[in-house]
Amino acid sequence: MSRADAPLTPKEQADYDRQGELIAMELRWEDDLRAAGHEVPDAMDGVRWGPKTR
């Protein structure tokens, strides 16, 4: 079994779980801001696609 196919170590699993908690917290925060009438940009707002220009 290659490392890519191996199960997560306990530390990797904890890191993965923590990342999920942080994402959920950010989504709740954005929902609360929207509910209070604030404008919250979408995650991809302001992203420039394509080649860089000077």
mmCIF file of C-alpha atoms in Angstrom:
data_model
loop_
_atom_site.group_PDB
_atom_site.id
_atom_site.type_symbol
_atom_site.label_atom_id
_atom_site.label_comp_id
_atom_site.label_asym_id
_atom_site.label_seq_id
_atom_site.Cartn_x
_atom_site.Cartn_y
_atom_site.Cartn_z
ATOM 1 C CA MET A 1 0.000 0.000 0.000
ATOM 2 C CA SER A 2 1.444 3.360 -0.973
ATOM 3 C CA ARG A 3 1.392 6.325 1.412
ATOM 4 C CA ALA A 4 -1.246 7.975 -0.764
ATOM 5 C CA ASP A 5 -3.574 5.023 -0.072
ATOM 6 C CA ALA A 6 -2.744 4.670 3.623
ATOM 7 C CA PRO A 7 -5.259 5.732 6.254
ATOM 8 C CA LEU A 8 -4.702 9.067 7.956
ATOM 9 C CA THR A 9 -2.546 9.161 11.045
ATOM 10 C CA PRO A 10 -4.258 10.391 14.231
ATOM 11 C CA LYS A 11 -2.573 13.804 13.793
ATOM 12 C CA GLU A 12 -3.638 14.041 10.152
ATOM 13 C CA GLN A 13 -7.199 13.098 11.119
ATOM 14 C CA ALA A 14 -7.251 15.728 13.863
ATOM 15 C CA ASP A 15 -5.933 18.347 11.423
ATOM 16 C CA TYR A 16 -8.575 17.340 8.865
ATOM 17 C CA ASP A 17 -11.330 17.560 11.492
ATOM 18 C CA ARG A 18 -10.090 20.970 12.668
ATOM 19 C CA GLN A 19 -10.089 22.300 9.110
ATOM 20 C CA GLY A 20 -13.715 21.226 8.763
ATOM 21 C CA GLU A 21 -14.597 22.995 12.025
ATOM 22 C CA LEU A 22 -12.937 26.212 10.825
ATOM 23 C CA ILE A 23 -14.763 26.114 7.496
ATOM 24 C CA ALA A 24 -18.095 25.562 9.265
ATOM 25 C CA MET A 25 -17.346 28.458 11.632
ATOM 26 C CA GLU A 26 -16.556 30.767 8.698
ATOM 27 C CA LEU A 27 -19.784 29.810 6.913
ATOM 28 C CA ARG A 28 -21.853 30.469 10.062
ATOM 29 C CA TRP A 29 -20.124 33.829 10.513
ATOM 30 C CA GLU A 30 -20.867 34.814 6.906
ATOM 31 C CA ASP A 31 -24.505 33.720 7.295
ATOM 32 C CA ASP A 32 -24.817 35.817 10.466
ATOM 33 C CA LEU A 33 -23.365 38.858 8.694
ATOM 34 C CA ARG A 34 -25.771 38.429 5.766
ATOM 35 C CA ALA A 35 -28.706 38.025 8.172
ATOM 36 C CA ALA A 36 -27.699 41.314 9.805
ATOM 37 C CA GLY A 37 -27.854 43.011 6.405
ATOM 38 C CA HIS A 38 -24.145 43.166 5.650
ATOM 39 C CA GLU A 39 -22.840 42.481 2.176
ATOM 40 C CA VAL A 40 -20.474 39.517 2.186
ATOM 41 C CA PRO A 41 -18.543 38.851 -1.018
ATOM 42 C CA ASP A 42 -18.617 35.353 -2.462
ATOM 43 C CA ALA A 43 -15.433 33.353 -2.094
ATOM 44 C CA MET A 44 -14.451 33.937 -5.713
ATOM 45 C CA ASP A 45 -15.345 37.629 -5.912
ATOM 46 C CA GLY A 46 -12.304 39.605 -6.955
ATOM 47 C CA VAL A 47 -10.417 36.579 -8.229
ATOM 48 C CA ARG A 48 -8.655 37.359 -11.476
ATOM 49 C CA TRP A 49 -8.684 34.465 -13.909
ATOM 50 C CA GLY A 50 -6.223 34.059 -16.730
ATOM 51 C CA PRO A 51 -2.687 35.288 -17.206
ATOM 52 C CA LYS A 52 -1.275 37.913 -14.896
ATOM 53 C CA THR A 53 -1.157 41.417 -16.275
ATOM 54 C CA ARG A 54 0.936 44.286 -15.011
#
